[in-house]
Tab-separated table of C-alpha atoms in Angstrom:
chain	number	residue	atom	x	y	z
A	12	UNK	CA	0.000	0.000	0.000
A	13	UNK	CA	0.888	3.279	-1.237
A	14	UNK	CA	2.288	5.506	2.132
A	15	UNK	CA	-0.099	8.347	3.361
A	16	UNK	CA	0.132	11.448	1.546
A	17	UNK	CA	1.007	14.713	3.892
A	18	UNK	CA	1.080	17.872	1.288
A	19	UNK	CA	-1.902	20.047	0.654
A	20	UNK	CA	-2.829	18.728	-2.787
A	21	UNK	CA	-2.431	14.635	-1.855
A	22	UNK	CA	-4.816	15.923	1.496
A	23	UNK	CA	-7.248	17.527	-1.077
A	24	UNK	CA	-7.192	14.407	-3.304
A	25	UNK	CA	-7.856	12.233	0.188
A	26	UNK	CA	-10.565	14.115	0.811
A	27	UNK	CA	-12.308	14.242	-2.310
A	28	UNK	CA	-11.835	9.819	-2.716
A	29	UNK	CA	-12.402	8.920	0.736
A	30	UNK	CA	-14.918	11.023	1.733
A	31	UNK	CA	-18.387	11.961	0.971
A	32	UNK	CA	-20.919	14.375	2.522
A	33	UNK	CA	-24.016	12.787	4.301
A	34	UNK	CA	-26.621	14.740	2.535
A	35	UNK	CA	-29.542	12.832	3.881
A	36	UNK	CA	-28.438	14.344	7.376
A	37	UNK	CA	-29.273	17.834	6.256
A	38	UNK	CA	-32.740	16.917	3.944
A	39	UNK	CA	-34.154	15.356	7.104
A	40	UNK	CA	-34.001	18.460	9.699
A	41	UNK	CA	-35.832	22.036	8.786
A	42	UNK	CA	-34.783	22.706	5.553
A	43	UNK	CA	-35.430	25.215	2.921
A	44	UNK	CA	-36.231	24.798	-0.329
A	45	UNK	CA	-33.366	25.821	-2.475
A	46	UNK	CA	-35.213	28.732	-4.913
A	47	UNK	CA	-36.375	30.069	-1.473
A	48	UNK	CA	-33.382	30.478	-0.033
A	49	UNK	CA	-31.646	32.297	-3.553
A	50	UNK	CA	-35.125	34.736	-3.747
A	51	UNK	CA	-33.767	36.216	-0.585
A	52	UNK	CA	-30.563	35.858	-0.209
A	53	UNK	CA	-29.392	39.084	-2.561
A	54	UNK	CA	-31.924	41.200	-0.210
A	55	UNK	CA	-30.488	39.996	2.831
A	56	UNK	CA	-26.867	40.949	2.369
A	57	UNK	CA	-26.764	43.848	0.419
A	58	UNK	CA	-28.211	47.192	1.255
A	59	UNK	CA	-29.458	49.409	-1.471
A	60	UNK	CA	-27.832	50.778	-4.868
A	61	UNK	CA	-28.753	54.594	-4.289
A	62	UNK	CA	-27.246	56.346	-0.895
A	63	UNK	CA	-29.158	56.737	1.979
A	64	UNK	CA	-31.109	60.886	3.171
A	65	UNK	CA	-33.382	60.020	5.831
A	66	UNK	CA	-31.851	59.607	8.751
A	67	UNK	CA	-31.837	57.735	11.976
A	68	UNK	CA	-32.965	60.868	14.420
A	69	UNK	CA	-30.908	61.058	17.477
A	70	UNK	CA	-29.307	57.525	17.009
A	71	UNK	CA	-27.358	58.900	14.134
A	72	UNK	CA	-25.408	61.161	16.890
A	73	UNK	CA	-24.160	58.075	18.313
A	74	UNK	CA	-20.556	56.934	17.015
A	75	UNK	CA	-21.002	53.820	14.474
A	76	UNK	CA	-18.888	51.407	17.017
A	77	UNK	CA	-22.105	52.685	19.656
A	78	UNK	CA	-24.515	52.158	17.098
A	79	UNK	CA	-23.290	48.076	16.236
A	80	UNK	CA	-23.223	47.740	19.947
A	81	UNK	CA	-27.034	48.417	20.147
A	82	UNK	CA	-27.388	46.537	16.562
A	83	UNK	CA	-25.170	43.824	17.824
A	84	UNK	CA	-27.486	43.082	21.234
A	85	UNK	CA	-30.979	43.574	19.361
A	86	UNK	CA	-33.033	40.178	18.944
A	87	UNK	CA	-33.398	38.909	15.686
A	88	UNK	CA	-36.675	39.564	14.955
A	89	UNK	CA	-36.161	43.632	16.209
A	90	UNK	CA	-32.890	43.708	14.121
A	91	UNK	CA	-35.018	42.632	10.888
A	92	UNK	CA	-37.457	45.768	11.711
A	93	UNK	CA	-34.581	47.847	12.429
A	94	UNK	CA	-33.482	47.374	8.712
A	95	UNK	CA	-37.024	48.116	7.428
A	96	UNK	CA	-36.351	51.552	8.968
A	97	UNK	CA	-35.093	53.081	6.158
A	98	UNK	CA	-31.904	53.033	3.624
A	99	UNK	CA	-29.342	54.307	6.439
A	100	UNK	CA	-31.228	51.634	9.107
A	101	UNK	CA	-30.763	49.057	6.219
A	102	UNK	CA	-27.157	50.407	4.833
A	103	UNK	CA	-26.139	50.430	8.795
A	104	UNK	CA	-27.083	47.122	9.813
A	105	UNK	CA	-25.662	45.563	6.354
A	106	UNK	CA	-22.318	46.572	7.758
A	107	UNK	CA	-22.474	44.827	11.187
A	108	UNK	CA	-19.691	42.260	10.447
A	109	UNK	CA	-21.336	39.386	12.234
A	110	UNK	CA	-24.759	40.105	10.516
A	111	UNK	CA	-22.514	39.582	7.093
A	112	UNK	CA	-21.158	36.408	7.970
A	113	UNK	CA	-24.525	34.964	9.305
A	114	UNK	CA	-26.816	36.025	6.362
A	115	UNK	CA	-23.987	35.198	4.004
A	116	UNK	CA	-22.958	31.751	5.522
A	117	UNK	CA	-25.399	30.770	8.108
A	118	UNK	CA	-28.760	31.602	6.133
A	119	UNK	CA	-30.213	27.902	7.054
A	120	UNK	CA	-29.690	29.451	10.609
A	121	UNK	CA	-31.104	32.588	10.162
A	122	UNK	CA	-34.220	31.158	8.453
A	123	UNK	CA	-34.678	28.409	10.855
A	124	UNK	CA	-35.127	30.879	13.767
A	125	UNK	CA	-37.614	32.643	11.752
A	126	UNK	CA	-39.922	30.432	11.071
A	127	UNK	CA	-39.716	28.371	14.194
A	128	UNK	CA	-40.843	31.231	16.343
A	129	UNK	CA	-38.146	31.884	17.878
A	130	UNK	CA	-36.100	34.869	16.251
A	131	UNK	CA	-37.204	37.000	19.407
A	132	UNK	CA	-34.815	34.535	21.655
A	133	UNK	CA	-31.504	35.413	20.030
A	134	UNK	CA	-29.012	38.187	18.603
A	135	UNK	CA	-27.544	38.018	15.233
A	136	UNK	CA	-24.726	37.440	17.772
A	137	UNK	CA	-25.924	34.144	19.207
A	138	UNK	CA	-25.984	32.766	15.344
A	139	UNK	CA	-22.554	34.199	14.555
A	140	UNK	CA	-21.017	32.175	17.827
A	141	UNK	CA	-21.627	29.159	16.335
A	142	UNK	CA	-21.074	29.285	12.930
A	143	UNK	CA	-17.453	29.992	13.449
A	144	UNK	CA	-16.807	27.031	15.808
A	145	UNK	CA	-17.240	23.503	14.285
A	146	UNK	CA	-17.216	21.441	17.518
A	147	UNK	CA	-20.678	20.352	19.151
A	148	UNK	CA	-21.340	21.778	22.278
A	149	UNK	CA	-22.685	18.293	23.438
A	150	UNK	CA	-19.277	16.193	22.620
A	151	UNK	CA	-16.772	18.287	21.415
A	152	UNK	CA	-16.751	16.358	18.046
A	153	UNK	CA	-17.400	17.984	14.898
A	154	UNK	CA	-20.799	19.191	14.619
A	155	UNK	CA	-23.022	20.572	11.406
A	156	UNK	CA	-26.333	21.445	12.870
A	157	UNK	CA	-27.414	24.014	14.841
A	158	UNK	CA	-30.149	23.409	17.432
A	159	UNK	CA	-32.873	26.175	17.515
A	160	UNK	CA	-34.436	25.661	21.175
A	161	UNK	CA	-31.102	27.064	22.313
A	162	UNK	CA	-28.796	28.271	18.698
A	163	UNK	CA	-26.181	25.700	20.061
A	164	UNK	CA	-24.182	23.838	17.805
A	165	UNK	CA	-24.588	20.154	17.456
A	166	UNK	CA	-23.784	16.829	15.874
A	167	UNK	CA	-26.490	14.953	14.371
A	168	UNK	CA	-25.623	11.419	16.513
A	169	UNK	CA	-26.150	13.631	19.874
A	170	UNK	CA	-29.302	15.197	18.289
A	171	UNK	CA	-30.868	11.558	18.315
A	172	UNK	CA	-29.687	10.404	21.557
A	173	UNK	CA	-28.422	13.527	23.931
A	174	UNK	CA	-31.357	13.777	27.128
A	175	UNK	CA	-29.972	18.041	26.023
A	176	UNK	CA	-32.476	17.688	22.586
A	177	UNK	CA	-35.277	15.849	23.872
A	178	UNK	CA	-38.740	17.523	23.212
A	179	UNK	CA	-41.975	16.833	23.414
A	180	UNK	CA	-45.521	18.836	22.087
A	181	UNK	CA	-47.007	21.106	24.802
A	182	UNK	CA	-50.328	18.354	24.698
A	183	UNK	CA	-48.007	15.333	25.366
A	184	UNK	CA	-46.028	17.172	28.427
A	185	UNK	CA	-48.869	18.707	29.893
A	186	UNK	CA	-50.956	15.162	30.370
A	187	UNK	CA	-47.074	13.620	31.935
A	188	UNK	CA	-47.162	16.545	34.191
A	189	UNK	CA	-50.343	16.673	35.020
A	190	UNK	CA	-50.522	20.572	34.127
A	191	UNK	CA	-52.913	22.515	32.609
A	192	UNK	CA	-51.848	23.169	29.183
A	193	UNK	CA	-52.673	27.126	29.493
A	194	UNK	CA	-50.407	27.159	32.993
A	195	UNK	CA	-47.323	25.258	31.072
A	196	UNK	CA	-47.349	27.914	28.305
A	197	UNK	CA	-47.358	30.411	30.513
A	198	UNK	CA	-44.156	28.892	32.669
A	199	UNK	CA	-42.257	26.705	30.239
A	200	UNK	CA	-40.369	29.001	28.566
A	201	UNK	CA	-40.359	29.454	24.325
A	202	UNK	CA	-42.379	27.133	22.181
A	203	UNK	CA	-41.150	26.540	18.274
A	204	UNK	CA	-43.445	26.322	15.815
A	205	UNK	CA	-42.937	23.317	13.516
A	206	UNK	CA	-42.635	23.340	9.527
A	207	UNK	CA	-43.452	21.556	6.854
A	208	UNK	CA	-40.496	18.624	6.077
A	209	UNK	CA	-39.220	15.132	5.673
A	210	UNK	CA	-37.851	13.947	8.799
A	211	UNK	CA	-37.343	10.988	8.628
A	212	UNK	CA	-35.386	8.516	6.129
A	213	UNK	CA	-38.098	6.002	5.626
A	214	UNK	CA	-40.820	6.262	2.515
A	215	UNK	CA	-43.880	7.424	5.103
A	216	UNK	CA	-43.430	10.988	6.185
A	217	UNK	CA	-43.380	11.932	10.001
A	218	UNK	CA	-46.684	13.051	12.020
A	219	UNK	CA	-45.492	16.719	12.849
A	220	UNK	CA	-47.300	18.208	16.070
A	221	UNK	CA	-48.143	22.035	15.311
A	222	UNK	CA	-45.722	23.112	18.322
A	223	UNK	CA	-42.410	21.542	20.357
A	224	UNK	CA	-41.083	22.882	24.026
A	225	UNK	CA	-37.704	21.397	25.281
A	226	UNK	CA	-38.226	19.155	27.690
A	227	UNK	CA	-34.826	19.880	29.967
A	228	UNK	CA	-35.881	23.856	29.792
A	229	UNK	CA	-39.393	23.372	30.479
A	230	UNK	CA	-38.936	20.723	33.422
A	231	UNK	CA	-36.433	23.236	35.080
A	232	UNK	CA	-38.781	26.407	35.221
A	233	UNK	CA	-41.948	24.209	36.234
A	234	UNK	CA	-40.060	22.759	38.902
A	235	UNK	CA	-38.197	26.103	40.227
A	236	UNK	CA	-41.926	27.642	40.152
A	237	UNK	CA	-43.404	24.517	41.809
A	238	UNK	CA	-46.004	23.882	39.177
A	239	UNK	CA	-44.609	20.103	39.223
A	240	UNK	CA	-43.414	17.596	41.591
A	241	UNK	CA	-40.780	14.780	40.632
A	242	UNK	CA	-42.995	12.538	39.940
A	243	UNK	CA	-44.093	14.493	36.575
A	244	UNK	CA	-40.135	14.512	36.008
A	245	UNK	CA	-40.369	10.624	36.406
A	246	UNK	CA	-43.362	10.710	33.796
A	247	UNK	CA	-41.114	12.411	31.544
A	248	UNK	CA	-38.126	10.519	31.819
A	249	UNK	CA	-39.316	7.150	30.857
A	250	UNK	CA	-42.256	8.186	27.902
A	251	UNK	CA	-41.868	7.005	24.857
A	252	UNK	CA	-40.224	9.555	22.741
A	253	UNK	CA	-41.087	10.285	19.234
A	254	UNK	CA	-37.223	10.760	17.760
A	255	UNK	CA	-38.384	12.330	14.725
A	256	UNK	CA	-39.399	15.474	16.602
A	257	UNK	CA	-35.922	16.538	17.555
A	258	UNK	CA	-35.296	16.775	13.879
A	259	UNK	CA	-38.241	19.214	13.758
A	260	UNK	CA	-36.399	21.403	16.046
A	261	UNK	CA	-32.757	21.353	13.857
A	262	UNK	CA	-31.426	22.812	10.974
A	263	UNK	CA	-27.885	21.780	8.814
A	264	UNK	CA	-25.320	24.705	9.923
A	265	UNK	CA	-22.074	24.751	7.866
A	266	UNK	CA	-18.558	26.345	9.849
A	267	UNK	CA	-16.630	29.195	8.773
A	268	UNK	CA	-13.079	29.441	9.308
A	269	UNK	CA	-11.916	32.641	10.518
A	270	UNK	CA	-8.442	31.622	9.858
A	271	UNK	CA	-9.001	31.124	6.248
A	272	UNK	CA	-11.958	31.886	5.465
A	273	UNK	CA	-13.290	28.260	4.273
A	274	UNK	CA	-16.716	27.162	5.003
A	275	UNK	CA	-17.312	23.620	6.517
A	276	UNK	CA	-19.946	20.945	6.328
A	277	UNK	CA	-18.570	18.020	7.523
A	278	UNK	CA	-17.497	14.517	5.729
A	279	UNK	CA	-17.822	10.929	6.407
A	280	UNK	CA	-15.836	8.171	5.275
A	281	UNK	CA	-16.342	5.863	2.883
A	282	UNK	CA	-14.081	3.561	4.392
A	283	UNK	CA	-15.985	3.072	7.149
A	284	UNK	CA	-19.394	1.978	5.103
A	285	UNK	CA	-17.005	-0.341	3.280
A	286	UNK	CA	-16.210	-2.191	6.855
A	287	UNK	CA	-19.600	-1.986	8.077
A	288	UNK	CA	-21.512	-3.649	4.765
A	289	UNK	CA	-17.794	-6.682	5.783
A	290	UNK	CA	-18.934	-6.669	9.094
A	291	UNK	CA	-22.091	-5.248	10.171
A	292	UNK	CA	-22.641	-4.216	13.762
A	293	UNK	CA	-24.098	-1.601	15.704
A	294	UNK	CA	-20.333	-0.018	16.338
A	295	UNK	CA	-19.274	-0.003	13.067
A	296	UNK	CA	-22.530	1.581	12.054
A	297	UNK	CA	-21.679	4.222	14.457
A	298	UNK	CA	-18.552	4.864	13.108
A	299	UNK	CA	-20.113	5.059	9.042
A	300	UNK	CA	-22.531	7.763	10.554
A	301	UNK	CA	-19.808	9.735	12.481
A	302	UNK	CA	-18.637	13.265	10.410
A	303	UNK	CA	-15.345	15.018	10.279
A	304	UNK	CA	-13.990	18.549	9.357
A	305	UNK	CA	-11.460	18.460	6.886
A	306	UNK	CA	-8.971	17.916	9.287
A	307	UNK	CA	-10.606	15.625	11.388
A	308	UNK	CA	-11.150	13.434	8.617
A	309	UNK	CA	-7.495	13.415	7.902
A	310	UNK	CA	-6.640	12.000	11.149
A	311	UNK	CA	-9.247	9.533	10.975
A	312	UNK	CA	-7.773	8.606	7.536
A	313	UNK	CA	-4.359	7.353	9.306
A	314	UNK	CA	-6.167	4.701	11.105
A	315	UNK	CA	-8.552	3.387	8.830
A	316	UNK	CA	-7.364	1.075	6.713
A	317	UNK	CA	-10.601	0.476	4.363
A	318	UNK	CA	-10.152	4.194	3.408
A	319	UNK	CA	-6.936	3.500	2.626
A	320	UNK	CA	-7.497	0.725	0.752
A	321	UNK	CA	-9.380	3.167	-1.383
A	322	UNK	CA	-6.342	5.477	-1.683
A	323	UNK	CA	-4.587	3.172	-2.795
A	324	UNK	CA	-6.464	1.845	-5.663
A	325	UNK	CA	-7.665	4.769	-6.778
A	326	UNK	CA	-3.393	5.397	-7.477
A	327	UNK	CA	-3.053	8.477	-5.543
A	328	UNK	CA	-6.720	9.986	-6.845
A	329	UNK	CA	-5.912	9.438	-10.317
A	330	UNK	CA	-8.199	6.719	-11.618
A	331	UNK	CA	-12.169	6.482	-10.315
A	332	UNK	CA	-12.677	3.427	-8.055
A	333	UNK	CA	-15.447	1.557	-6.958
A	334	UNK	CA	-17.283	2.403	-3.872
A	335	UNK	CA	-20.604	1.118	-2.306
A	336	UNK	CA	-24.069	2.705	-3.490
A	337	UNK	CA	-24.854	4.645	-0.429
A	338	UNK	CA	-21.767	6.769	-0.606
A	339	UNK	CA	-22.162	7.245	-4.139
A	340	UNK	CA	-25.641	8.642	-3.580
A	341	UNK	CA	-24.091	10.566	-0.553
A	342	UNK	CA	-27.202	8.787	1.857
A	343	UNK	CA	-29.908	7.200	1.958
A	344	UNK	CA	-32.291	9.012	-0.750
A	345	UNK	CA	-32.195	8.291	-4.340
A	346	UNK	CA	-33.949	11.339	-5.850
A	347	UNK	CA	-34.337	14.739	-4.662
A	348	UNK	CA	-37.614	16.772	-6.419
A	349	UNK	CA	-37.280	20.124	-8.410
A	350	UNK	CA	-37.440	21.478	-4.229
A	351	UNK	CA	-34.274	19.675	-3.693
A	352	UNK	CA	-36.008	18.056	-0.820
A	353	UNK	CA	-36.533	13.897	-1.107
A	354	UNK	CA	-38.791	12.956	-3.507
């Protein structure tokens, strides 16, 4: 076997045989459709062609590093009516450096909060945090989704099984608890609005509840205002969960790289689905679903020796080599619809 490449262009080459994005990991949390997303993303980060003569009143007296201070700790949903002010509101807030990198980079993000409900729970700041780290804030592995009960950065295997992204609908807590459904909206903190989507990876589509509440948040401030005992906890704890619904309450969040400027969505390996259709196994499965950055999957690469089996033959990624169907299709779906959403 050939020895491990170590310059930039054999690592690009590595990464472009070996690896493979897991595309049915982003089609099956909130998604937009892709013609959506391009209808306003020219709006978003540009302000307009002709210069600005109205004004902002007395917040124009304030020096412009004042004036992204107030921009900077404004909740989403105020920001957005900020910039319907006028051309200097929308030519001012266009500027705010974090606001360029979110609507420019983190749109999925952006959108996500939007139409969950929840914009009025976060600062442009809050979305800017994590799409310039890449690390989960569950495991510290690489993480590509961003988790809009709380705007925290996650990794889809601790979206499934973390206690953190459990959630219920308001109905289905209420009966545990044995709480009036009008008394836990009042005292369990935000509820997100679901949306239309696949959510799961089978051919039936997922029952989607109108609204979700996180479970951890909402037991904390019913207990701290004594509206439930610990037997309601106990309720909780052992239900039946429903895992689709923590995709409903998830969106795909790429990293950007302040130190050069690269955005980030993660890869898998394709060595590893090579050892798991050889051996099977819930371990090995773990392993095919597990995603890297860039550099991540580099040192992964030095251990596994399926994915450098496929090094190897593909002679140094000059010559196309076979690999098995579902990294080829990059998942589990076949055909995506003119949406780009699973057919």
């Amino acid at each position: 076997m050939n020895s491990i490449p170590t310059d930039i262009r054999d690592a690009d080459a590595i990464i472009r045989v070996c690896s493979y994005h897991r595309r049915d990991f982003d089609l099956v949390v909130v998604r937009s459709r892709p013609h959506d997303m391009q209808s306003v993303q020219t709006s978003l980060q540009a302000a307009f062609g002709t210069l600005p003569t109205a004004k902002l009143g007395i917040f124009d007296h304030l020096p412009v590093e004042l004036m992204f201070l107030v921009l900077r700790n404004l909740d989403i949903r105020s920001f957005f009516h900020f910039r319907q002010i006028n051309r200097r509101a929308r030519v001012l807030s266009t500027g705010l450096y974090e606001y360029q990198l979110v609507s420019k980079h983190g749109l999925e993000g952006l959108r996500g909060l939007l139409r969950a409900g929840l914009a009025h729970c976060f600062t442009i700041v809050d979305l800017y945090r994590p799409l310039v780290t890449d690390k989960c804030s569950t495991c510290g592995g690489f993480g590509g989704f961003l988790f809009l009960f709380t705007a925290e950065r996650c990794c889809f295997d601790c979206l499934q099984s973390s206690a953190h992204y459990r959630v219920l609908p308001p109905s289905a807590f209420a009966k545990l608890a044995h709480i009036s459904p009008s008394r836990l909206l009042h005292l369990s903190g935000p509820t997100l609005q679901t949306v239309p989507g696949t959510y799961n990876m089978m051919d039936t589509p997922a029952r989607r509840p109108k609204y979700l509440i996180l479970e951890e948040n909402a037991t904390q401030m019913l207990l701290a205002a004594k509206a439930i005992n610990q037997d309601a906890t106990r309720n909780l704890r052992i239900r039946r969960e429903q895992p689709e619904q923590r995709l409903m309450a998830a969106t795909a969040y790429p990293c950007y790289s302040l130190e050069n400027a690269k955005l980030e969505r993660g890869v898998s390996c394709k060595g590893c689905q090579v050892r798991l259709e050889l051996l099977r196994g819930d371990s090995h499965r773990l392993a095919r679903d597990r995603t890297f950055s860039t550099q991540g999957f580099l040192s992964h690469f030095t251990a596994c020796v399926e994915a450098q089996h496929i090094w190897a033959e593909s002679e140094d990624g000059t010559r196309p080599v076979n690999e098995p169907e579902l990294t080829r299709r990059c998942g589990y779906f076949t055909r995506l619809g003119s949406d780009g959403l699973p057919r």
